[in-house]
XYZ file of C-alpha atoms in Angstrom:
590
model
C -36.451 9.609 -29.206
C -39.498 9.176 -26.975
C -38.698 8.042 -23.448
C -41.569 6.147 -21.776
C -42.104 7.596 -18.322
C -44.848 8.922 -16.094
C -44.585 12.134 -14.125
C -46.870 13.324 -11.328
C -46.822 16.052 -8.697
C -47.187 14.393 -5.292
C -47.104 15.235 -1.598
C -45.263 13.257 1.060
C -48.520 11.554 2.030
C -49.017 10.354 -1.569
C -45.551 8.806 -1.650
C -46.212 6.633 1.377
C -49.918 5.994 0.738
C -51.534 2.581 0.235
C -48.671 0.467 1.459
C -46.156 1.579 -1.188
C -42.601 0.356 -0.610
C -39.315 1.822 -1.817
C -35.912 0.235 -2.197
C -32.502 1.773 -2.787
C -30.515 -0.476 -5.184
C -27.931 -2.556 -3.311
C -24.898 -0.817 -4.802
C -26.116 2.756 -4.867
C -24.256 5.203 -2.646
C -24.898 5.304 1.095
C -26.786 7.887 3.092
C -24.674 11.046 3.045
C -26.706 14.013 4.285
C -25.158 16.014 7.110
C -26.398 18.570 9.616
C -26.255 21.264 6.949
C -28.928 19.495 4.881
C -30.988 18.528 7.957
C -31.000 22.159 9.090
C -32.132 23.389 5.678
C -35.006 20.892 5.639
C -35.973 21.878 9.176
C -35.977 25.596 8.337
C -38.157 24.938 5.297
C -40.592 23.012 7.482
C -40.665 25.801 10.055
C -41.597 28.322 7.353
C -44.481 26.043 6.434
C -45.434 25.445 10.061
C -45.637 29.153 10.846
C -47.653 29.912 7.722
C -44.927 31.929 5.989
C -45.184 29.504 3.033
C -48.119 27.363 1.932
C -46.123 24.732 0.034
C -42.470 23.850 -0.432
C -41.105 22.125 -3.552
C -38.604 19.366 -2.759
C -37.537 18.544 -6.328
C -37.832 15.406 -8.467
C -37.929 11.821 -7.254
C -36.899 9.251 -9.845
C -38.274 5.744 -9.383
C -38.118 2.572 -11.441
C -41.370 0.618 -11.407
C -42.226 -2.991 -12.190
C -45.597 -4.202 -13.476
C -45.266 -7.439 -11.486
C -44.943 -5.531 -8.195
C -46.959 -2.333 -8.737
C -46.527 -1.039 -5.172
C -42.767 -1.624 -5.031
C -40.392 0.974 -6.475
C -36.625 1.177 -6.914
C -35.227 4.596 -5.991
C -32.918 5.952 -8.673
C -32.768 9.407 -7.110
C -34.329 10.583 -3.854
C -33.041 8.330 -1.078
C -31.427 11.180 0.882
C -34.675 13.145 1.114
C -36.959 10.166 1.769
C -34.680 8.610 4.397
C -34.405 11.948 6.203
C -38.180 12.407 6.249
C -38.614 8.883 7.656
C -36.072 9.671 10.405
C -37.922 12.883 11.228
C -41.161 10.919 11.604
C -39.321 8.304 13.691
C -38.182 11.078 16.055
C -41.822 12.253 16.288
C -43.003 8.707 17.045
C -40.543 8.444 19.907
C -41.694 11.830 21.222
C -45.290 10.539 21.345
C -44.069 7.429 23.178
C -42.165 9.630 25.630
C -45.335 11.617 26.345
C -47.167 8.318 26.913
C -44.563 7.129 29.418
C -44.596 10.412 31.303
C -48.372 10.580 31.772
C -50.451 8.993 34.543
C -53.727 9.521 32.691
C -54.810 6.461 30.767
C -56.573 8.523 28.086
C -53.391 10.525 27.338
C -51.255 7.375 27.362
C -53.623 5.633 24.953
C -53.938 8.635 22.640
C -50.176 9.059 22.281
C -49.614 5.355 21.711
C -52.257 5.453 18.975
C -50.612 8.471 17.363
C -47.245 6.695 17.420
C -48.754 3.564 15.861
C -50.623 5.497 13.133
C -47.455 7.206 12.009
C -45.460 3.977 12.238
C -47.839 2.208 9.872
C -47.960 5.209 7.557
C -44.238 5.940 7.262
C -42.233 3.113 8.850
C -44.024 -0.156 8.016
C -45.712 -3.164 9.545
C -44.159 -5.541 12.083
C -43.428 -9.079 10.910
C -44.996 -11.559 13.355
C -42.006 -13.932 13.602
C -38.974 -11.644 13.886
C -40.952 -8.719 15.352
C -38.971 -6.409 13.088
C -40.679 -3.850 10.926
C -41.027 -4.658 7.271
C -39.892 -1.223 6.220
C -41.643 1.041 3.742
C -38.135 2.240 2.831
C -35.143 -0.084 2.394
C -31.662 1.365 1.979
C -28.640 -0.053 0.151
C -26.670 -3.112 1.229
C -24.367 -1.066 3.489
C -27.150 0.792 5.311
C -30.029 -1.697 5.038
C -29.573 -3.614 8.279
C -28.641 -0.607 10.394
C -31.576 1.446 9.114
C -33.981 -1.429 9.766
C -32.670 -1.839 13.324
C -32.942 1.911 13.871
C -36.586 2.168 12.789
C -37.389 -1.016 14.740
C -35.831 0.460 17.899
C -33.374 -2.442 18.160
C -30.361 -0.141 17.767
C -31.606 2.405 20.314
C -32.278 -0.298 22.864
C -28.861 -1.976 22.697
C -26.610 0.912 21.572
C -23.287 0.912 23.410
C -20.966 2.765 21.005
C -21.017 5.132 18.050
C -22.179 3.402 14.856
C -19.821 2.676 11.968
C -19.391 3.193 8.999
C -19.871 6.924 8.376
C -23.277 6.504 6.731
C -24.571 4.785 9.878
C -23.346 7.682 11.987
C -25.100 10.086 9.629
C -28.378 8.145 9.795
C -28.276 8.073 13.569
C -27.156 11.711 13.603
C -30.194 12.738 11.543
C -32.524 10.922 13.930
C -30.894 12.558 16.975
C -30.992 15.987 15.288
C -34.772 15.779 14.918
C -35.193 14.377 18.430
C -33.462 17.497 19.780
C -35.538 19.812 17.601
C -38.843 18.243 18.658
C -37.920 18.436 22.343
C -36.698 22.034 22.148
C -39.297 24.306 23.734
C -38.371 27.131 21.363
C -39.537 25.102 18.349
C -43.138 25.248 19.558
C -44.186 21.584 19.898
C -45.566 21.927 23.407
C -48.346 19.328 23.144
C -48.882 16.024 21.338
C -51.579 17.744 19.286
C -49.019 20.296 18.038
C -46.669 17.575 16.899
C -49.414 15.432 15.368
C -50.616 18.445 13.370
C -47.048 19.114 12.204
C -46.539 15.570 10.875
C -50.071 15.083 9.543
C -50.444 18.450 7.818
C -47.076 20.135 7.326
C -44.775 17.176 6.625
C -47.402 15.045 4.903
C -49.308 17.672 2.906
C -47.097 20.718 2.288
C -43.943 19.135 0.848
C -44.290 18.745 -2.928
C -42.263 16.459 -5.198
C -42.230 15.616 -8.884
C -42.510 11.828 -9.015
C -41.019 10.350 -12.187
C -41.655 6.665 -12.898
C -39.639 4.802 -15.530
C -39.828 1.183 -16.603
C -36.114 0.319 -16.817
C -32.685 1.580 -15.875
C -31.799 2.706 -19.401
C -34.708 5.129 -19.421
C -33.789 6.176 -15.892
C -30.375 7.263 -17.120
C -31.895 9.358 -19.909
C -34.168 11.059 -17.394
C -31.099 11.761 -15.250
C -29.471 13.550 -18.159
C -32.619 15.503 -19.041
C -32.962 16.754 -15.482
C -29.257 17.558 -15.227
C -29.508 19.643 -18.408
C -32.135 21.721 -16.611
C -29.928 22.417 -13.631
C -31.211 19.688 -11.278
C -28.357 18.087 -9.358
C -28.580 14.311 -9.668
C -25.968 11.559 -9.645
C -26.015 9.407 -12.821
C -22.829 7.738 -11.620
C -25.014 5.901 -9.093
C -26.956 4.218 -11.889
C -23.797 3.013 -13.613
C -22.352 1.824 -10.320
C -25.503 -0.114 -9.495
C -25.477 -1.868 -12.875
C -21.827 -2.915 -12.573
C -22.031 -4.273 -9.048
C -25.391 -5.929 -9.569
C -23.745 -7.711 -12.515
C -20.841 -8.841 -10.351
C -23.295 -10.053 -7.706
C -25.332 -12.029 -10.274
C -22.148 -13.557 -11.673
C -21.232 -14.990 -8.295
C -18.244 -12.811 -7.467
C -17.313 -13.327 -3.780
C -18.733 -10.662 -1.518
C -15.341 -9.546 -0.226
C -14.159 -9.014 -3.805
C -17.272 -6.936 -4.480
C -16.612 -4.867 -1.356
C -13.008 -4.286 -2.472
C -14.090 -3.234 -5.969
C -16.742 -0.937 -4.506
C -14.028 0.738 -2.466
C -12.034 1.254 -5.659
C -15.050 2.772 -7.416
C -15.892 5.061 -4.490
C -12.281 6.217 -4.238
C -12.360 7.211 -7.918
C -15.516 9.270 -7.467
C -14.142 10.858 -4.295
C -10.865 11.774 -5.970
C -12.482 13.193 -9.116
C -15.604 14.657 -7.542
C -19.146 13.817 -8.622
C -19.294 16.631 -11.189
C -16.151 15.509 -13.021
C -16.852 11.779 -12.968
C -19.204 11.543 -15.962
C -17.018 13.787 -18.212
C -14.073 11.596 -17.179
C -15.956 8.363 -17.886
C -17.088 9.656 -21.275
C -13.508 10.581 -22.217
C -12.347 7.157 -21.045
C -14.956 5.386 -23.197
C -14.266 7.537 -26.259
C -10.594 6.587 -26.159
C -11.523 3.033 -27.203
C -14.880 3.335 -28.975
C -15.133 3.208 -32.805
C -17.898 5.827 -32.675
C -18.121 8.808 -30.399
C -20.342 8.186 -27.377
C -22.472 11.123 -26.275
C -23.279 11.568 -22.604
C -26.892 10.477 -23.057
C -25.713 7.163 -24.584
C -22.999 6.460 -22.023
C -25.028 4.120 -19.834
C -26.300 2.181 -22.876
C -22.749 1.776 -24.122
C -21.411 0.527 -20.794
C -24.342 -1.846 -20.420
C -23.820 -3.285 -23.915
C -20.040 -3.599 -23.617
C -19.690 -4.859 -20.055
C -21.713 -8.045 -19.831
C -19.703 -10.403 -17.627
C -17.627 -10.411 -14.467
C -14.271 -10.352 -16.245
C -15.173 -7.272 -18.272
C -16.663 -5.547 -15.226
C -13.641 -6.195 -13.006
C -11.195 -5.108 -15.707
C -13.279 -2.007 -16.395
C -13.371 -0.929 -12.743
C -9.644 -1.450 -12.257
C -8.797 0.386 -15.487
C -11.094 3.256 -14.537
C -9.057 3.637 -11.355
C -5.803 3.838 -13.327
C -7.210 6.290 -15.876
C -8.644 8.453 -13.101
C -5.087 9.039 -11.928
C -4.120 10.080 -15.454
C -7.205 12.310 -15.746
C -6.353 14.078 -12.492
C -2.751 14.560 -13.574
C -3.848 16.032 -16.919
C -5.832 18.642 -14.989
C -3.106 19.166 -12.369
C 0.121 20.144 -14.131
C 2.061 20.251 -10.851
C 1.147 16.660 -9.986
C 3.987 14.340 -8.945
C 2.607 11.982 -11.591
C 4.800 13.750 -14.183
C 8.068 13.554 -12.248
C 9.282 10.372 -13.968
C 8.417 11.528 -17.499
C 11.031 12.855 -19.901
C 10.652 16.594 -20.498
C 8.328 16.779 -17.485
C 8.750 20.542 -17.113
C 7.639 21.065 -20.716
C 4.696 18.738 -20.101
C 3.665 20.801 -17.086
C 3.835 24.051 -19.054
C 1.811 22.633 -21.934
C -0.834 21.216 -19.595
C -1.033 24.619 -17.899
C -1.958 26.138 -21.255
C -4.647 23.540 -21.961
C -6.050 24.261 -18.510
C -5.959 27.970 -19.330
C -7.862 27.290 -22.562
C -10.618 25.409 -20.625
C -10.955 22.617 -23.203
C -11.325 18.870 -22.798
C -11.948 17.430 -26.286
C -8.358 16.187 -26.346
C -8.599 13.912 -23.280
C -9.517 10.666 -25.156
C -6.529 11.185 -27.444
C -4.182 11.683 -24.501
C -5.603 8.545 -22.854
C -4.881 6.555 -26.027
C -1.342 7.896 -26.420
C -0.663 7.309 -22.719
C -1.765 3.668 -23.125
C 0.424 3.302 -26.206
C 3.458 4.564 -24.296
C 2.741 2.099 -21.487
C 2.672 -0.726 -24.064
C 5.892 0.576 -25.641
C 4.086 1.223 -28.922
C 4.998 4.922 -28.759
C 7.935 6.613 -27.056
C 7.380 8.432 -23.768
C 8.913 11.513 -25.350
C 6.150 11.576 -27.960
C 3.660 12.524 -25.257
C 5.284 15.934 -24.923
C 5.347 16.366 -28.722
C 1.662 15.497 -28.929
C 0.805 17.984 -26.174
C 2.648 20.670 -28.105
C 0.593 19.909 -31.234
C -2.657 19.833 -29.260
C -1.943 23.237 -27.684
C -1.292 24.829 -31.068
C -4.300 23.161 -32.701
C -6.518 24.218 -29.795
C -5.269 27.787 -29.917
C -5.725 28.098 -33.670
C -8.926 26.085 -34.039
C -10.834 26.850 -30.847
C -9.495 29.990 -29.149
C -8.903 32.167 -32.191
C -10.760 30.373 -34.986
C -13.925 29.699 -32.912
C -14.552 26.604 -35.041
C -17.058 23.851 -34.227
C -15.800 21.987 -31.108
C -17.788 18.862 -32.048
C -15.698 18.352 -35.171
C -12.505 18.642 -33.152
C -13.835 16.176 -30.610
C -14.680 13.681 -33.367
C -11.190 13.985 -34.854
C -9.472 13.445 -31.518
C -11.736 10.505 -30.644
C -11.302 8.802 -34.048
C -7.531 9.202 -33.805
C -7.623 7.782 -30.271
C -9.544 4.742 -31.499
C -7.126 4.261 -34.406
C -4.224 4.222 -31.922
C -6.134 1.782 -29.696
C -6.952 -0.484 -32.671
C -3.365 -0.100 -33.979
C -4.467 1.097 -37.407
C -2.258 4.082 -36.571
C 0.994 2.880 -35.076
C 3.597 5.567 -35.693
C 4.183 9.013 -34.274
C 4.204 10.565 -37.724
C 0.825 9.031 -38.574
C -0.689 10.387 -35.341
C 0.526 13.889 -36.098
C -0.640 13.712 -39.720
C -4.094 12.570 -38.599
C -4.409 15.718 -36.502
C -3.433 17.956 -39.385
C -7.109 18.167 -40.410
C -7.770 20.407 -37.361
C -4.779 22.676 -37.911
C -6.246 25.991 -39.010
C -4.277 27.174 -42.088
C -2.193 30.324 -41.773
C -4.499 32.478 -43.899
C -7.624 31.490 -41.936
C -5.855 31.829 -38.597
C -4.436 35.245 -39.477
C -7.840 36.476 -40.673
C -9.541 35.250 -37.486
C -6.843 36.804 -35.301
C -7.191 40.117 -37.127
C -10.855 40.360 -36.164
C -11.067 38.683 -32.764
C -12.272 40.354 -29.564
C -11.809 38.688 -26.166
C -13.590 40.136 -23.085
C -10.913 40.799 -20.500
C -13.172 40.575 -17.455
C -13.873 36.908 -18.127
C -10.684 35.878 -19.947
C -8.046 38.084 -18.340
C -5.428 35.348 -17.949
C -5.926 34.162 -21.524
C -5.508 37.699 -22.886
C -2.381 38.182 -20.761
C -0.919 34.983 -22.174
C -1.546 36.113 -25.764
C -0.075 39.575 -25.181
C 2.929 38.156 -23.318
C 3.663 35.808 -26.202
C 3.386 38.633 -28.727
C 5.741 40.698 -26.584
C 8.176 37.776 -26.407
C 8.117 37.480 -30.195
C 8.846 41.168 -30.713
C 11.840 40.988 -28.385
C 13.192 37.528 -29.369
C 11.654 36.355 -32.654
C 14.268 33.626 -33.149
C 13.935 32.089 -29.672
C 10.246 32.306 -28.820
C 8.394 29.226 -27.548
C 4.677 29.579 -26.976
C 5.022 27.617 -23.734
C 8.081 29.300 -22.259
C 8.199 29.097 -18.435
C 8.836 32.843 -18.179
C 5.580 33.638 -19.948
C 3.539 31.087 -18.009
C 4.897 32.460 -14.725
C 4.167 36.041 -15.814
C 0.485 35.243 -16.428
C -0.019 35.289 -12.653
C 2.168 38.341 -12.029
C -0.216 40.968 -10.637
C 2.216 43.792 -11.473
C 1.654 43.085 -15.188
C -1.775 44.315 -16.220
C -3.899 44.647 -19.340
C -4.304 48.185 -20.571
C -7.349 49.113 -22.666
C -6.053 51.827 -24.967
C -9.629 52.902 -25.673
C -10.765 52.865 -22.007
C -13.620 50.820 -20.613
C -15.184 54.037 -19.319
C -14.172 56.651 -21.898
C -14.407 60.366 -21.318
C -16.165 62.521 -23.956
C -12.846 63.075 -25.770
C -12.978 59.455 -26.989
C -16.549 59.444 -28.280
C -15.868 61.268 -31.510
C -13.206 58.778 -32.634
C -15.056 55.693 -31.294
C -18.837 56.319 -31.373
C -19.413 52.534 -31.254
C -17.349 51.936 -28.106
C -18.402 48.321 -27.483
C -17.312 47.209 -30.965
C -13.672 48.108 -30.342
C -13.118 47.800 -26.584
C -12.071 44.130 -26.426
C -10.414 43.812 -29.828
C -6.895 42.466 -29.282
C -5.524 45.472 -31.138
C -6.942 47.703 -28.402
C -5.176 45.772 -25.635
C -1.593 45.985 -24.467
C 0.575 45.139 -21.465
C 1.330 47.816 -18.893
C 2.854 47.938 -15.444
C 0.201 48.217 -12.729
C 1.436 51.609 -11.486
C 1.338 53.091 -14.995
C -2.063 51.519 -15.665
C -3.577 53.181 -12.626
C -2.143 56.479 -13.788
C -3.411 56.022 -17.351
C -6.975 55.238 -16.223
C -9.367 56.682 -18.821
C -7.226 59.585 -19.930
C -7.031 60.765 -23.530
C -4.633 59.032 -25.916
C -2.338 62.048 -26.036
C -1.954 61.848 -22.240
C -1.445 58.076 -22.287
C 1.358 58.242 -24.846
C 3.795 59.666 -22.297
C 3.007 56.783 -19.930
C 3.384 54.183 -22.661
C 6.832 55.537 -23.457
C 7.928 54.674 -19.889
C 6.796 51.030 -20.123
C 9.264 48.145 -20.338
C 7.049 46.387 -22.906
C 8.075 46.924 -26.525
C 4.562 46.572 -27.897
C 3.367 49.285 -25.545
C 6.258 51.671 -26.161
C 5.535 51.471 -29.905
C 2.115 53.033 -29.261
C 3.840 56.235 -28.111
C 4.972 56.810 -31.703
C 1.384 57.178 -32.919
C -0.205 60.599 -33.159
C -3.761 59.385 -32.493
C -5.763 56.269 -31.673
C -8.540 55.582 -34.176
C -10.378 52.501 -35.425
C -8.027 52.409 -38.404
C -4.934 52.531 -36.163
C -6.425 49.745 -34.050
C -7.094 47.609 -37.138
C -3.565 48.083 -38.417
C -2.048 47.160 -35.072
C -4.169 44.037 -34.760
C -3.287 43.000 -38.305
C 0.403 43.265 -37.433
C -0.147 41.235 -34.256
C -1.929 38.585 -36.325
C 1.166 38.173 -38.488
C 3.301 37.687 -35.381
C 0.808 35.150 -34.028
C 0.981 33.096 -37.221
C 4.687 32.549 -36.591
C 4.356 31.896 -32.853
C 1.577 29.290 -32.815
C 2.510 26.873 -35.543
C 3.480 23.250 -36.076
C 5.127 21.559 -39.025
C 4.298 17.983 -39.960
């Protein structure tokens, strides 16, 4: 799909040239930069000022334009950087005015007043004749708009009697004061008005580069957000969704206090989840009730098409808050959220395994089943049964089988929708629907026989698998793949993973294993060993390791001591035997 947009490389001077005006949407997040970000910007500017760099790239700015007002732009992304630059220039303007007040020479007074006025018109705006307030070149959101306007018009400085509130106001004023201190500090090198004028006119205006992206509507803006995020640029698409929802509530005549309350709810959700997790959460939430799976790039379109009035928007925001609590609990097995659930200890153990597997395709399904339990359509106890099935399916399908995750996601999402639409209304039907993702025994065993898992990256996962295999060997009739003893032992540092063929083999190994990398991380080459014995084994020959293995408390490891040699064929045979054990451990019956 072709997205209509215009992209240009611009300097700070180009952004503010020719009377252009910029507006942060009313419901976008507030100013949030802190001294850490101000200091980074200042250091970058000092590199430019001292000639150590010629140009500095500041990243993309995403604006929405309107043909009816060609010089007015809505800021989708970039308010933090632009507001900070304006506050830096404001600090410079006040430094020029200070020089004017301190001088007795009319020429110096006049020159510094002119410099202050030039930069005011260029970066701040023009004064309105009636109110004598500046019509700002940059307007912030509804929370920060008035304070920012008073700050750049000097009204706040003139009447300030206490620290500003809320937090964003303190941060705005803090940024201004930070740059005031920097410009007055003798060590920074701005000894004369000419030095400072050169800094603003050449360094700030000409040596900061941006990529300006102009889009015609908010739908295209969201797609640009996703494109830039895919390339590693940190943006906040949640802001765009938030702005749409609260602009809708405003248009629909919702009382302002109600809007403020709902905004607090929304902000609390984002704060509790974190910005990075919010969009994955929102996508999972949507896919729990959508008849077709909604990809991230279509999320904004879906929300915009589904939520078209105040009732839907208010219900959506309140339900998002409730589901955020569920989402957090699903990722935090120890959460108090589970205390009132039947079998809560089993639930915690099963969630720990899903967290260990680092998967999230199942979240829409769990949302749907959770809702069904709240409506008494499914028993609370079924939630634990479903988690058990999901763990086994995930282990067979994803961890060992390495099958296509998109197919699994589609199955979970379609089952979630069927539960939501009540076309599936029994526990047996839910479990049978998931059977399509249950890797059959023969395929699972074949995949297990050949799998290799790098232990540096997946150490805890490998420990879990080996611990379960050990449990099966010792207690085949009583093994549960989510036993608390095993889950606790995953984090036991005295239990380590031994590479029978060592990671750094001595020459003795090379004859038997000329292709070392092929065999190193095969599960058949891995076993459990006490940390003291593992340190002693190191990269010794197999004949030397056998004596150490015989002293281990782990049955799987002691069995290795009965072998005369360790060869690729011995490794294959061992892994094939482990695969047969695994087929019995990780299984469900529907």
